[in-house]
Each structure stands twice: as C-alpha cells, then as structure tokens.
mmCIF file of C-alpha atoms in Angstrom:
data_model
loop_
_atom_site.group_PDB
_atom_site.id
_atom_site.type_symbol
_atom_site.label_atom_id
_atom_site.label_comp_id
_atom_site.label_asym_id
_atom_site.label_seq_id
_atom_site.Cartn_x
_atom_site.Cartn_y
_atom_site.Cartn_z
ATOM 1 C CA MET A 1303 -37.179 -17.162 1.270
ATOM 2 C CA GLY A 1304 -35.018 -14.880 -0.856
ATOM 3 C CA CYS A 1305 -32.580 -16.098 -3.496
ATOM 4 C CA GLY A 1306 -33.291 -19.650 -2.347
ATOM 5 C CA LEU A 1307 -31.873 -18.920 1.105
ATOM 6 C CA GLY A 1308 -33.613 -18.328 4.379
ATOM 7 C CA ALA A 1309 -33.464 -14.733 5.607
ATOM 8 C CA LYS A 1310 -31.842 -15.854 8.857
ATOM 9 C CA LEU A 1311 -29.091 -17.740 7.034
ATOM 10 C CA ALA A 1312 -28.456 -14.810 4.683
ATOM 11 C CA LYS A 1313 -28.328 -12.484 7.704
ATOM 12 C CA LEU A 1314 -25.811 -14.742 9.492
ATOM 13 C CA ILE A 1315 -23.585 -14.952 6.412
ATOM 14 C CA LEU A 1316 -23.757 -11.174 5.995
ATOM 15 C CA PHE A 1317 -22.582 -10.724 9.600
ATOM 16 C CA VAL A 1318 -19.646 -13.086 9.027
ATOM 17 C CA VAL A 1319 -18.672 -11.355 5.776
ATOM 18 C CA ASN A 1320 -18.959 -7.928 7.401
ATOM 19 C CA PHE A 1321 -16.650 -9.100 10.188
ATOM 20 C CA ALA A 1322 -14.053 -9.907 7.506
ATOM 21 C CA VAL A 1323 -14.662 -6.482 5.924
ATOM 22 C CA TRP A 1324 -14.129 -4.830 9.314
ATOM 23 C CA ILE A 1325 -10.851 -6.696 9.841
ATOM 24 C CA CYS A 1326 -9.652 -5.604 6.400
ATOM 25 C CA SER A 1327 -10.738 -2.024 7.054
ATOM 26 C CA LEU A 1328 -8.793 -1.976 10.344
ATOM 27 C CA CYS A 1329 -5.741 -3.278 8.464
ATOM 28 C CA LEU A 1330 -6.128 -0.472 5.927
ATOM 29 C CA LEU A 1331 -6.459 2.106 8.724
ATOM 30 C CA GLY A 1332 -3.403 0.710 10.514
ATOM 31 C CA PHE A 1333 -1.291 0.611 7.366
ATOM 32 C CA GLY A 1334 -2.432 4.098 6.346
ATOM 33 C CA THR A 1335 -1.551 5.467 9.794
ATOM 34 C CA TRP A 1336 1.876 3.828 9.634
ATOM 35 C CA MET A 1337 2.490 5.317 6.175
ATOM 36 C CA MET A 1338 1.403 8.756 7.372
ATOM 37 C CA VAL A 1339 3.819 8.589 10.302
ATOM 38 C CA GLN A 1340 6.645 7.262 8.128
ATOM 39 C CA SER A 1341 6.015 9.577 5.144
ATOM 40 C CA SER A 1342 8.222 12.323 6.592
ATOM 41 C CA ARG A 1343 11.035 9.795 6.903
ATOM 42 C CA PHE A 1344 10.968 8.798 3.224
ATOM 43 C CA GLU A 1345 9.688 11.963 1.545
ATOM 44 C CA SER A 1346 13.227 12.857 0.442
ATOM 45 C CA LEU A 1347 13.350 9.708 -1.708
ATOM 46 C CA PHE A 1348 10.565 10.911 -4.008
ATOM 47 C CA SER A 1349 10.344 14.031 -6.172
ATOM 48 C CA GLU A 1350 6.630 14.237 -5.308
ATOM 49 C CA ASP A 1351 4.822 13.603 -2.023
ATOM 50 C CA ASN A 1352 3.475 10.220 -3.152
ATOM 51 C CA LEU A 1353 3.582 8.521 0.246
ATOM 52 C CA THR A 1354 1.309 11.013 1.966
ATOM 53 C CA ALA A 1355 -1.200 10.744 -0.891
ATOM 54 C CA VAL A 1356 -1.162 6.931 -0.708
ATOM 55 C CA ALA A 1357 -1.520 7.061 3.090
ATOM 56 C CA ILE A 1358 -4.578 9.309 2.778
ATOM 57 C CA ILE A 1359 -6.115 6.897 0.252
ATOM 58 C CA PHE A 1360 -5.590 3.932 2.605
ATOM 59 C CA LEU A 1361 -7.041 5.848 5.559
ATOM 60 C CA SER A 1362 -10.056 6.976 3.529
ATOM 61 C CA LEU A 1363 -10.748 3.482 2.182
ATOM 62 C CA GLY A 1364 -10.362 1.953 5.651
ATOM 63 C CA ALA A 1365 -12.738 4.433 7.293
ATOM 64 C CA PHE A 1366 -15.239 4.158 4.431
ATOM 65 C CA ALA A 1367 -15.191 0.330 4.475
ATOM 66 C CA PHE A 1368 -15.688 0.322 8.264
ATOM 67 C CA LEU A 1369 -18.751 2.581 7.996
ATOM 68 C CA VAL A 1370 -20.129 0.534 5.112
ATOM 69 C CA GLY A 1371 -19.825 -2.655 7.158
ATOM 70 C CA PHE A 1372 -21.574 -0.913 10.047
ATOM 71 C CA SER A 1373 -24.512 0.116 7.830
ATOM 72 C CA GLY A 1374 -24.800 -3.479 6.576
ATOM 73 C CA CYS A 1375 -24.966 -4.887 10.097
ATOM 74 C CA CYS A 1376 -27.519 -2.273 11.206
ATOM 75 C CA GLY A 1377 -29.641 -2.994 8.154
ATOM 76 C CA ALA A 1378 -29.532 -6.738 8.828
ATOM 77 C CA ILE A 1379 -30.317 -6.396 12.541
ATOM 78 C CA LYS A 1380 -33.221 -4.002 12.033
ATOM 79 C CA ASP A 1381 -34.393 -5.626 8.778
ATOM 80 C CA ASN A 1382 -34.146 -2.169 7.237
ATOM 81 C CA VAL A 1383 -34.406 -2.350 3.441
ATOM 82 C CA PHE A 1384 -33.132 1.226 3.002
ATOM 83 C CA LEU A 1385 -29.922 0.525 4.952
ATOM 84 C CA LEU A 1386 -29.384 -2.726 3.063
ATOM 85 C CA LYS A 1387 -29.809 -0.931 -0.277
ATOM 86 C CA LEU A 1388 -27.412 1.780 0.931
ATOM 87 C CA TYR A 1389 -24.962 -0.942 1.958
ATOM 88 C CA PHE A 1390 -25.198 -2.571 -1.479
ATOM 89 C CA PHE A 1391 -24.627 0.758 -3.241
ATOM 90 C CA LEU A 1392 -21.658 1.774 -1.071
ATOM 91 C CA MET A 1393 -20.088 -1.678 -1.352
ATOM 92 C CA PHE A 1394 -20.463 -1.424 -5.121
ATOM 93 C CA ILE A 1395 -18.576 1.900 -5.002
ATOM 94 C CA ILE A 1396 -15.762 0.239 -3.012
ATOM 95 C CA VAL A 1397 -15.452 -2.645 -5.509
ATOM 96 C CA VAL A 1398 -15.377 -0.239 -8.477
ATOM 97 C CA GLY A 1399 -12.837 1.924 -6.619
ATOM 98 C CA GLU A 1400 -10.579 -1.048 -5.977
ATOM 99 C CA PHE A 1401 -10.669 -2.114 -9.611
ATOM 100 C CA THR A 1402 -9.978 1.483 -10.667
ATOM 101 C CA GLY A 1403 -7.140 1.791 -8.137
ATOM 102 C CA GLY A 1404 -5.531 -1.398 -9.407
ATOM 103 C CA ILE A 1405 -5.664 -0.157 -12.992
ATOM 104 C CA LEU A 1406 -4.276 3.268 -12.049
ATOM 105 C CA ALA A 1407 -1.482 1.670 -10.017
ATOM 106 C CA PHE A 1408 -0.471 -0.340 -13.083
ATOM 107 C CA VAL A 1409 -0.738 2.648 -15.451
ATOM 108 C CA PHE A 1410 1.216 5.053 -13.225
ATOM 109 C CA SER A 1411 3.831 2.569 -11.969
ATOM 110 C CA ASP A 1412 6.438 4.095 -14.304
ATOM 111 C CA LYS A 1413 5.708 7.557 -12.904
ATOM 112 C CA VAL A 1414 6.377 6.306 -9.372
ATOM 113 C CA GLU A 1415 9.691 4.808 -10.536
ATOM 114 C CA ASP A 1416 10.657 8.103 -12.191
ATOM 115 C CA SER A 1417 9.687 10.007 -9.046
ATOM 116 C CA MET A 1418 11.837 7.743 -6.871
ATOM 117 C CA THR A 1419 14.776 7.913 -9.303
ATOM 118 C CA THR A 1420 14.671 11.714 -9.401
ATOM 119 C CA GLY A 1421 14.088 12.149 -5.667
ATOM 120 C CA MET A 1422 16.680 9.622 -4.481
ATOM 121 C CA THR A 1423 19.329 10.885 -6.936
ATOM 122 C CA LYS A 1424 18.819 14.430 -5.637
ATOM 123 C CA ALA A 1425 18.975 13.205 -2.032
ATOM 124 C CA ILE A 1426 22.258 11.370 -2.729
ATOM 125 C CA GLN A 1427 23.853 14.228 -4.617
ATOM 126 C CA ASP A 1428 22.850 17.152 -2.396
ATOM 127 C CA GLU A 1429 21.611 15.922 0.989
ATOM 128 C CA TYR A 1430 23.335 12.644 1.902
ATOM 129 C CA GLY A 1431 25.634 13.223 4.857
ATOM 130 C CA GLN A 1432 24.235 16.728 5.304
ATOM 131 C CA VAL A 1433 20.575 16.153 6.177
ATOM 132 C CA THR A 1434 19.924 13.474 8.799
ATOM 133 C CA ALA A 1435 16.480 12.455 7.489
ATOM 134 C CA ALA A 1436 17.736 12.003 3.920
ATOM 135 C CA THR A 1437 20.838 10.117 5.089
ATOM 136 C CA ASP A 1438 18.826 7.733 7.273
ATOM 137 C CA SER A 1439 16.287 7.117 4.493
ATOM 138 C CA VAL A 1440 18.922 6.333 1.871
ATOM 139 C CA ASP A 1441 20.850 4.063 4.248
ATOM 140 C CA TRP A 1442 17.700 2.171 5.221
ATOM 141 C CA VAL A 1443 16.693 1.542 1.595
ATOM 142 C CA GLN A 1444 20.197 0.455 0.609
ATOM 143 C CA GLU A 1445 20.505 -1.958 3.523
ATOM 144 C CA GLU A 1446 16.935 -3.291 3.224
ATOM 145 C CA PHE A 1447 17.045 -3.958 -0.524
ATOM 146 C CA MET A 1448 20.812 -4.611 -0.745
ATOM 147 C CA CYS A 1449 21.330 -1.926 -3.365
ATOM 148 C CA CYS A 1450 23.372 1.219 -3.907
ATOM 149 C CA GLY A 1451 22.251 4.523 -5.361
ATOM 150 C CA ALA A 1452 19.045 5.199 -7.260
ATOM 151 C CA SER A 1453 20.243 3.783 -10.601
ATOM 152 C CA ASN A 1454 23.561 2.330 -9.340
ATOM 153 C CA TYR A 1455 26.565 3.216 -7.179
ATOM 154 C CA THR A 1456 27.820 5.826 -9.690
ATOM 155 C CA ASP A 1457 25.053 8.149 -8.457
ATOM 156 C CA TYR A 1458 27.462 9.102 -5.669
ATOM 157 C CA THR A 1459 30.005 10.457 -8.164
ATOM 158 C CA GLY A 1460 30.352 14.200 -7.632
ATOM 159 C CA SER A 1461 28.033 14.187 -4.612
ATOM 160 C CA VAL A 1462 28.584 16.539 -1.677
ATOM 161 C CA TRP A 1463 29.190 13.514 0.577
ATOM 162 C CA GLN A 1464 31.882 12.046 -1.712
ATOM 163 C CA GLU A 1465 33.640 15.395 -2.053
ATOM 164 C CA ASN A 1466 33.973 15.469 1.735
ATOM 165 C CA ALA A 1467 35.138 11.834 1.911
ATOM 166 C CA THR A 1468 38.787 10.823 2.334
ATOM 167 C CA ARG A 1469 38.738 8.817 -0.931
ATOM 168 C CA SER A 1470 37.429 9.973 -4.310
ATOM 169 C CA GLU A 1471 35.699 6.629 -4.922
ATOM 170 C CA ALA A 1472 34.358 6.181 -1.414
ATOM 171 C CA LEU A 1473 30.798 4.950 -0.887
ATOM 172 C CA PRO A 1474 28.577 4.737 2.220
ATOM 173 C CA ASP A 1475 28.915 1.564 4.299
ATOM 174 C CA SER A 1476 25.276 0.783 3.514
ATOM 175 C CA CYS A 1477 26.324 0.173 -0.113
ATOM 176 C CA CYS A 1478 28.391 -2.872 0.834
ATOM 177 C CA MET A 1479 27.741 -6.195 2.542
ATOM 178 C CA GLU A 1480 28.884 -6.523 6.128
ATOM 179 C CA GLY A 1481 31.742 -8.836 6.993
ATOM 180 C CA THR A 1482 33.703 -8.454 3.737
ATOM 181 C CA GLY A 1483 36.883 -7.475 5.552
ATOM 182 C CA GLU A 1484 36.882 -3.973 4.031
ATOM 183 C CA ASP A 1485 37.330 -0.978 6.321
ATOM 184 C CA THR A 1486 35.529 1.316 3.895
ATOM 185 C CA CYS A 1487 33.143 0.743 1.027
ATOM 186 C CA SER A 1488 34.298 1.810 -2.457
ATOM 187 C CA TYR A 1489 33.747 1.183 -6.165
ATOM 188 C CA ASP A 1490 36.050 -1.848 -6.155
ATOM 189 C CA SER A 1491 34.861 -3.444 -2.887
ATOM 190 C CA PRO A 1492 34.062 -7.174 -3.301
ATOM 191 C CA GLY A 1493 30.828 -6.793 -1.305
ATOM 192 C CA LEU A 1494 29.526 -3.784 -3.242
ATOM 193 C CA TYR A 1495 25.817 -3.773 -4.093
ATOM 194 C CA GLU A 1496 25.828 -3.094 -7.832
ATOM 195 C CA LEU A 1497 22.047 -3.049 -8.315
ATOM 196 C CA GLY A 1498 20.280 0.315 -8.095
ATOM 197 C CA CYS A 1499 17.646 0.785 -5.390
ATOM 198 C CA VAL A 1500 14.813 1.699 -7.765
ATOM 199 C CA LYS A 1501 15.163 -1.573 -9.684
ATOM 200 C CA ALA A 1502 15.731 -3.519 -6.450
ATOM 201 C CA SER A 1503 12.603 -2.156 -4.750
ATOM 202 C CA VAL A 1504 10.455 -2.543 -7.873
ATOM 203 C CA GLY A 1505 11.764 -6.085 -8.278
ATOM 204 C CA LYS A 1506 10.808 -6.852 -4.683
ATOM 205 C CA ILE A 1507 7.294 -5.560 -5.312
ATOM 206 C CA GLU A 1508 6.993 -7.577 -8.523
ATOM 207 C CA ASP A 1509 8.148 -10.717 -6.704
ATOM 208 C CA ASN A 1510 5.232 -10.312 -4.293
ATOM 209 C CA ALA A 1511 2.751 -9.008 -6.876
ATOM 210 C CA LEU A 1512 1.020 -12.395 -7.221
ATOM 211 C CA ILE A 1513 0.443 -12.663 -3.458
ATOM 212 C CA VAL A 1514 -0.825 -9.085 -3.246
ATOM 213 C CA GLY A 1515 -3.034 -9.626 -6.292
ATOM 214 C CA LEU A 1516 -4.556 -12.827 -4.884
ATOM 215 C CA CYS A 1517 -5.247 -11.130 -1.526
ATOM 216 C CA ALA A 1518 -6.882 -8.179 -3.279
ATOM 217 C CA MET A 1519 -8.966 -10.511 -5.448
ATOM 218 C CA GLY A 1520 -10.038 -12.466 -2.361
ATOM 219 C CA PHE A 1521 -11.107 -9.236 -0.658
ATOM 220 C CA ILE A 1522 -13.119 -8.200 -3.737
ATOM 221 C CA LEU A 1523 -14.828 -11.616 -3.887
ATOM 222 C CA ILE A 1524 -15.771 -11.273 -0.199
ATOM 223 C CA GLU A 1525 -17.293 -7.862 -0.940
ATOM 224 C CA ILE A 1526 -19.217 -9.173 -3.952
ATOM 225 C CA PHE A 1527 -20.490 -12.072 -1.825
ATOM 226 C CA ALA A 1528 -21.634 -9.548 0.786
ATOM 227 C CA MET A 1529 -23.525 -7.669 -1.927
ATOM 228 C CA VAL A 1530 -25.270 -10.907 -2.963
ATOM 229 C CA MET A 1531 -26.279 -11.605 0.650
ATOM 230 C CA ALA A 1532 -27.621 -8.055 0.952
ATOM 231 C CA CYS A 1533 -29.743 -8.655 -2.165
ATOM 232 C CA CYS A 1534 -31.040 -11.883 -0.621
ATOM 233 C CA LEU A 1535 -32.065 -10.063 2.545
ATOM 234 C CA ILE A 1536 -33.711 -7.254 0.566
ATOM 235 C CA SER A 1537 -35.633 -9.821 -1.458
ATOM 236 C CA ALA A 1538 -36.648 -11.723 1.693
ATOM 237 C CA GLU A 1539 -37.851 -8.543 3.396
ATOM 238 C CA LYS A 1540 -39.886 -7.532 0.343
ATOM 239 C CA ASN A 1541 -41.488 -10.977 0.098
ATOM 240 C CA GLU A 1542 -42.328 -10.919 3.811
ATOM 241 C CA TYR A 1543 -43.854 -7.461 3.475
ATOM 242 C CA GLU A 1544 -45.940 -8.487 0.430
ATOM 243 C CA SER A 1545 -47.206 -11.637 2.199
ATOM 244 C CA VAL A 1546 -48.549 -9.621 5.110
#
C-alpha cells in the first residue's frame, strides 16, 4: 500500500481525475479555437492584438493538459514510475502556471481596459460606418452589453460616421433600446444607453468573477488531487519493487 491506499484504488481515482482533466482540456481547446476564429472580428476594438494572444494561451494550455493527462494514464496502466513522475512534474507546472496566470490577469487588467478604450474609441471615430468589421464589432458590443461608445455616447462626437449623418447629434441604433418609439437614436433619446462599453463589459466580468474563480479553484484542486494520487502510485510501485 502507498499513502494508506491500495495501488488499484489510487490508479482508479487517477483515471477518474484524468478524465476530468481531459474534459477541461477539451473545453480550453474549444474556447481557444473559438477565440482564434473570432479574434479578427473584434481586433478593431483593442489597440493591441490581445485576443489572439489569449487564444494562443488557451490552445497551448488545452493541448498541454491533454498530453499531461495522457502521460498519467499511460503511467498508471503500465505501472511506469518514470511516466508517473513526469506526470507529477508537468501537472505541477500547470498548477503554477494557472496561479501565475491568475495573478498576471489581475495585475494587467487595467492595461486591457486601456487597450479596449483606445482601440474602440479609434474604431468609433475613424472606422465606424466605413469599415464593415469595425462597424459590426462595435454594434455587437453595444447591443450585447447595452452600452454606447467606449467611455460613453460622446465618443461619437466629431466621428466620421456622425459627420455623414443627417443630424449632428445622431447615434447608431445599437446605442438605444428597441421599442422606444424613436425613429433614430440621438443624445436626447429616452432609450439611450448612457454607460460606456468598457465599464459595462468589465462590470459584466466582475459580476461573474466569483463563479469563474470558484471554477478555476475547483480545477486546481482536481489537479492537486491528481498529483497526490500519482505520488501514491509511485510509492506503491517502489514498495512493490523493494518487496520483490
């Protein structure tokens, strides 16, 4: 017995935990692929290509976690101490990486906000109504988060789109609620979204931060538990070898 558990029980638990790791890794790969496909759609909203970088990180983590889970299963099936030690080491790297990523995300959150403010303001001023991708991206964000402009609706003042509009204070329809009885959206429309999109999107993320944090913590605990089971198997294999 290793760690007070039978080797067979530890092996079974490791398989179950690795199945959960595989599911999570597939989710990361799927989300990373979706972000990579969608990055071209939203790249005009950021002054830097943050989405592509984040997508690459998700894809890399997903692929790495999948391979790590595979090495753990192979090590358990073949009772291979080297593979189990490799699994423990790689899983440790993943856990440290996740903690580091969480800290960096918190530290650089302001930079992401600044990037979105700069990028979306530029898109509104110079590209809205002129470039289809930028127009679609801005409209989607404004409708999804019920907001207008990067900081607020005054970001449209002096924009190329407003200069070509029939009214000097005209705003895109996506800046106003539907069904307000207004033919066009403007600064004095009763259904105008007064909140800026950067604050609205950040607020949405903060509202769900607890759920995301709990899910991430649960994933880390699963990984740590897998590391413990790997240690149990390593110990069991060593004891079996020494008893022979």
